[in-house]
Amino acid sequence: MYTLPALDYNYDAFGKYISKTIMELHHSKHHQTYVDKLNAALGQDPSIQEKPLLELLQNLDSVPESIRTAVRNHGGGHYNHTLFWKFMSPDGGGEPSGALADAITHTYGSFQKFTEEFEAKSLAVFGSGWAWLQPDLSIITTPNQDSPLMQGGPAPLLGLDVWEHAYYLDYTYKRADYVKAWWNVVNWQYAADRFAHQPDDSLLVK
Ligand code: MN3
């Protein structure tokens, strides 16, 4: 049985950037629902319960068809959100340092150019989905709760939830304002750690 991870900070940690109300609903309701529905789906098929979730997400074709969509949506939702909470910190914001900063500058010319590109890709997601910074410094997007892992990619360094539930109460339809505000809470230290050492997210997703 998978469980909702505790946050490393309080719901009101992000002040004006992401409200306490959004954080509380997003974590205790939306993420909890992904966990509950993932457990319900896996409960229907004992044969795959022993397999780690990330392995299932990397091999969705191996998941019985009757629960494949549920594992994709709710398993992806559980993994994505577990990462998303880590990608933010009350001490976040600013710019990365060290090797990740160098790599971003090398790839995009400047940190500013990188954020513009990331914002453009985030805004281009039609409907619900995510924008990701990958270890090769590419910026990709996925629809719904799909993970880069489902596309055969490695685990992301960073990712942004652009579902309306992540911002609508604070920003209404202005996704661009939400994306710009999000830079103030990004946990660049965590992203830099993931860049320096390929993360084992199976330790994170419980
Ligand atoms: Mn969400």
Tab-separated table of C-alpha atoms and ligand atoms in Angstrom:
chain	number	residue	atom	x	y	z
A	1	MET	CA	0.000	0.000	0.000
A	2	TYR	CA	1.326	3.395	-0.972
A	3	THR	CA	0.934	6.328	1.363
A	4	LEU	CA	0.787	10.100	1.146
A	5	PRO	CA	4.255	11.485	1.959
A	6	ALA	CA	4.522	14.119	4.662
A	7	LEU	CA	5.722	17.505	3.465
A	8	ASP	CA	9.054	18.946	4.620
A	9	TYR	CA	7.299	22.259	5.333
A	10	ASN	CA	3.912	23.643	6.402
A	11	TYR	CA	1.038	24.354	4.039
A	12	ASP	CA	1.572	28.101	4.509
A	13	ALA	CA	5.298	27.870	3.662
A	14	PHE	CA	5.040	29.606	0.291
A	15	GLY	CA	3.191	32.736	1.371
A	16	LYS	CA	1.952	34.810	-1.515
A	17	TYR	CA	3.403	32.543	-4.172
A	18	ILE	CA	1.249	29.487	-3.469
A	19	SER	CA	-1.485	29.889	-0.880
A	20	LYS	CA	-2.019	27.682	2.138
A	21	THR	CA	-5.431	26.740	0.717
A	22	ILE	CA	-3.971	25.451	-2.546
A	23	MET	CA	-1.167	23.597	-0.787
A	24	GLU	CA	-3.571	21.942	1.629
A	25	LEU	CA	-6.075	20.894	-1.053
A	26	HIS	CA	-3.350	19.853	-3.484
A	27	HIS	CA	-1.564	17.653	-0.948
A	28	SER	CA	-4.304	16.349	1.347
A	29	LYS	CA	-7.028	15.939	-1.298
A	30	HIS	CA	-5.602	15.695	-4.821
A	31	HIS	CA	-2.446	13.755	-4.000
A	32	GLN	CA	-4.288	11.621	-1.438
A	33	THR	CA	-6.811	10.679	-4.133
A	34	TYR	CA	-4.034	9.516	-6.472
A	35	VAL	CA	-2.648	7.365	-3.660
A	36	ASP	CA	-6.057	5.903	-2.807
A	37	LYS	CA	-6.954	5.127	-6.412
A	38	LEU	CA	-3.517	3.640	-7.098
A	39	ASN	CA	-3.926	1.330	-4.104
A	40	ALA	CA	-7.433	0.405	-5.245
A	41	ALA	CA	-6.158	-0.459	-8.735
A	42	LEU	CA	-3.221	-2.517	-7.471
A	43	GLY	CA	-5.584	-4.246	-5.051
A	44	GLN	CA	-7.400	-5.698	-8.034
A	45	ASP	CA	-4.349	-7.564	-9.256
A	46	PRO	CA	-2.140	-9.292	-6.675
A	47	SER	CA	0.309	-10.374	-9.411
A	48	ILE	CA	1.777	-6.891	-9.796
A	49	GLN	CA	1.612	-5.718	-6.199
A	50	GLU	CA	5.148	-6.920	-5.559
A	51	LYS	CA	6.591	-4.820	-8.357
A	52	PRO	CA	7.880	-1.355	-7.444
A	53	LEU	CA	5.730	1.460	-8.782
A	54	LEU	CA	8.518	3.067	-10.802
A	55	GLU	CA	9.104	-0.232	-12.584
A	56	LEU	CA	5.431	-0.351	-13.503
A	57	LEU	CA	5.535	3.216	-14.796
A	58	GLN	CA	8.574	2.346	-16.933
A	59	ASN	CA	6.806	-0.730	-18.288
A	60	LEU	CA	3.138	0.149	-18.509
A	61	ASP	CA	2.693	-2.529	-21.149
A	62	SER	CA	3.463	-5.097	-18.454
A	63	VAL	CA	0.539	-3.887	-16.365
A	64	PRO	CA	-2.683	-5.844	-16.924
A	65	GLU	CA	-4.900	-3.924	-19.312
A	66	SER	CA	-7.796	-3.794	-16.852
A	67	ILE	CA	-5.828	-1.546	-14.483
A	68	ARG	CA	-3.260	-0.023	-16.868
A	69	THR	CA	-4.967	3.345	-17.212
A	70	ALA	CA	-5.509	3.590	-13.453
A	71	VAL	CA	-1.842	2.797	-12.751
A	72	ARG	CA	-0.771	5.290	-15.390
A	73	ASN	CA	-2.943	8.117	-14.054
A	74	HIS	CA	-2.824	7.512	-10.309
A	75	GLY	CA	0.614	5.907	-10.117
A	76	GLY	CA	1.945	8.727	-12.251
A	77	GLY	CA	0.087	11.195	-10.072
A	78	HIS	CA	1.602	9.730	-6.917
A	79	TYR	CA	5.151	9.800	-8.277
A	80	ASN	CA	4.865	13.240	-9.879
A	81	HIS	CA	3.454	14.862	-6.763
A	82	THR	CA	5.913	13.146	-4.442
A	83	LEU	CA	8.645	14.811	-6.517
A	84	PHE	CA	6.809	18.111	-6.843
A	85	TRP	CA	6.749	18.688	-3.067
A	86	LYS	CA	10.517	18.085	-2.992
A	87	PHE	CA	11.088	20.455	-5.911
A	88	MET	CA	9.915	23.326	-3.707
A	89	SER	CA	11.261	24.774	-0.479
A	90	PRO	CA	10.509	27.762	1.743
A	91	ASP	CA	14.237	28.504	1.329
A	92	GLY	CA	13.942	28.152	-2.442
A	93	GLY	CA	14.106	30.598	-5.298
A	94	GLY	CA	17.075	32.391	-6.738
A	95	GLU	CA	19.317	30.581	-9.169
A	96	PRO	CA	21.128	27.264	-9.116
A	97	SER	CA	24.832	27.150	-8.400
A	98	GLY	CA	27.653	24.790	-9.231
A	99	ALA	CA	27.599	22.220	-11.994
A	100	LEU	CA	23.869	22.549	-12.685
A	101	ALA	CA	24.196	26.318	-13.129
A	102	ASP	CA	27.096	25.799	-15.521
A	103	ALA	CA	25.168	23.204	-17.517
A	104	ILE	CA	22.093	25.436	-17.794
A	105	THR	CA	24.197	28.377	-18.952
A	106	HIS	CA	26.052	26.156	-21.415
A	107	THR	CA	22.786	24.831	-22.861
A	108	TYR	CA	20.607	27.963	-22.855
A	109	GLY	CA	23.107	30.815	-22.843
A	110	SER	CA	21.872	32.166	-19.528
A	111	PHE	CA	19.644	31.291	-16.599
A	112	GLN	CA	17.218	33.948	-17.839
A	113	LYS	CA	16.960	32.288	-21.254
A	114	PHE	CA	16.387	28.937	-19.570
A	115	THR	CA	13.482	30.291	-17.500
A	116	GLU	CA	11.932	31.860	-20.607
A	117	GLU	CA	12.113	28.544	-22.424
A	118	PHE	CA	10.701	26.644	-19.439
A	119	GLU	CA	7.862	29.156	-19.105
A	120	ALA	CA	7.040	28.944	-22.811
A	121	LYS	CA	6.868	25.141	-22.664
A	122	SER	CA	4.756	25.269	-19.481
A	123	LEU	CA	2.284	27.611	-21.132
A	124	ALA	CA	2.148	25.440	-24.252
A	125	VAL	CA	0.786	22.438	-22.324
A	126	PHE	CA	-2.788	22.170	-23.589
A	127	GLY	CA	-5.078	21.249	-20.728
A	128	SER	CA	-3.499	19.432	-17.794
A	129	GLY	CA	0.065	18.257	-17.548
A	130	TRP	CA	3.617	18.889	-16.438
A	131	ALA	CA	6.806	20.588	-17.598
A	132	TRP	CA	10.113	18.923	-16.718
A	133	LEU	CA	13.805	19.728	-16.711
A	134	GLN	CA	15.628	16.535	-17.631
A	135	PRO	CA	19.189	15.474	-16.725
A	136	ASP	CA	20.337	16.255	-20.295
A	137	LEU	CA	18.989	19.793	-19.673
A	138	SER	CA	16.174	19.357	-22.175
A	139	ILE	CA	12.760	20.718	-21.228
A	140	ILE	CA	9.927	18.341	-21.983
A	141	THR	CA	6.225	18.255	-21.201
A	142	THR	CA	3.874	15.397	-20.463
A	143	PRO	CA	0.077	15.319	-20.582
A	144	ASN	CA	-2.141	14.439	-17.627
A	145	GLN	CA	-0.109	12.580	-14.968
A	146	ASP	CA	2.353	10.994	-17.371
A	147	SER	CA	5.939	10.811	-16.137
A	148	PRO	CA	9.114	11.162	-18.209
A	149	LEU	CA	9.737	7.547	-17.112
A	150	MET	CA	6.779	6.425	-19.223
A	151	GLN	CA	8.514	7.806	-22.313
A	152	GLY	CA	11.656	5.837	-21.516
A	153	GLY	CA	13.349	8.896	-20.095
A	154	PRO	CA	15.333	9.254	-16.902
A	155	ALA	CA	13.917	10.756	-13.708
A	156	PRO	CA	13.604	14.545	-13.965
A	157	LEU	CA	15.720	17.115	-12.148
A	158	LEU	CA	12.756	19.421	-11.689
A	159	GLY	CA	9.111	19.574	-12.678
A	160	LEU	CA	6.159	21.906	-12.579
A	161	ASP	CA	2.527	20.909	-12.170
A	162	VAL	CA	0.466	23.004	-14.578
A	163	TRP	CA	-2.892	21.425	-13.802
A	164	GLU	CA	-5.457	24.105	-12.968
A	165	HIS	CA	-5.817	22.608	-9.474
A	166	ALA	CA	-2.245	23.751	-8.828
A	167	TYR	CA	-2.956	27.458	-9.373
A	168	TYR	CA	-6.534	28.401	-10.189
A	169	LEU	CA	-7.580	29.522	-6.698
A	170	ASP	CA	-4.622	31.928	-6.581
A	171	TYR	CA	-4.126	32.930	-10.199
A	172	THR	CA	-7.430	32.024	-11.931
A	173	TYR	CA	-6.684	31.478	-15.645
A	174	LYS	CA	-3.320	33.244	-15.493
A	175	ARG	CA	-1.024	30.244	-15.699
A	176	ALA	CA	1.808	32.532	-16.776
A	177	ASP	CA	1.680	34.392	-13.449
A	178	TYR	CA	1.767	31.104	-11.540
A	179	VAL	CA	4.757	29.851	-13.515
A	180	LYS	CA	6.640	33.096	-12.928
A	181	ALA	CA	5.825	33.027	-9.204
A	182	TRP	CA	6.942	29.407	-8.927
A	183	TRP	CA	10.582	30.339	-9.526
A	184	ASN	CA	10.530	31.937	-6.064
A	185	VAL	CA	9.999	28.576	-4.374
A	186	VAL	CA	12.095	26.252	-6.539
A	187	ASN	CA	14.455	24.084	-4.516
A	188	TRP	CA	17.539	24.459	-6.699
A	189	GLN	CA	19.692	22.640	-4.179
A	190	TYR	CA	17.552	19.544	-4.607
A	191	ALA	CA	17.671	19.827	-8.406
A	192	ALA	CA	21.449	20.264	-8.244
A	193	ASP	CA	21.751	17.149	-6.072
A	194	ARG	CA	19.714	15.183	-8.604
A	195	PHE	CA	21.967	16.480	-11.376
A	196	ALA	CA	25.131	15.542	-9.505
A	197	HIS	CA	23.975	12.046	-8.561
A	198	GLN	CA	21.339	10.123	-10.476
A	199	PRO	CA	18.548	9.847	-7.928
A	200	ASP	CA	16.971	6.584	-6.807
A	201	ASP	CA	13.374	7.719	-6.574
A	202	SER	CA	12.226	4.273	-5.501
A	203	LEU	CA	13.455	5.322	-2.043
A	204	LEU	CA	11.121	8.320	-2.200
A	205	VAL	CA	7.927	6.748	-3.518
A	206	LYS	CA	6.385	4.692	-0.747
B	1	MN3	MN	-1.317	18.364	-9.027
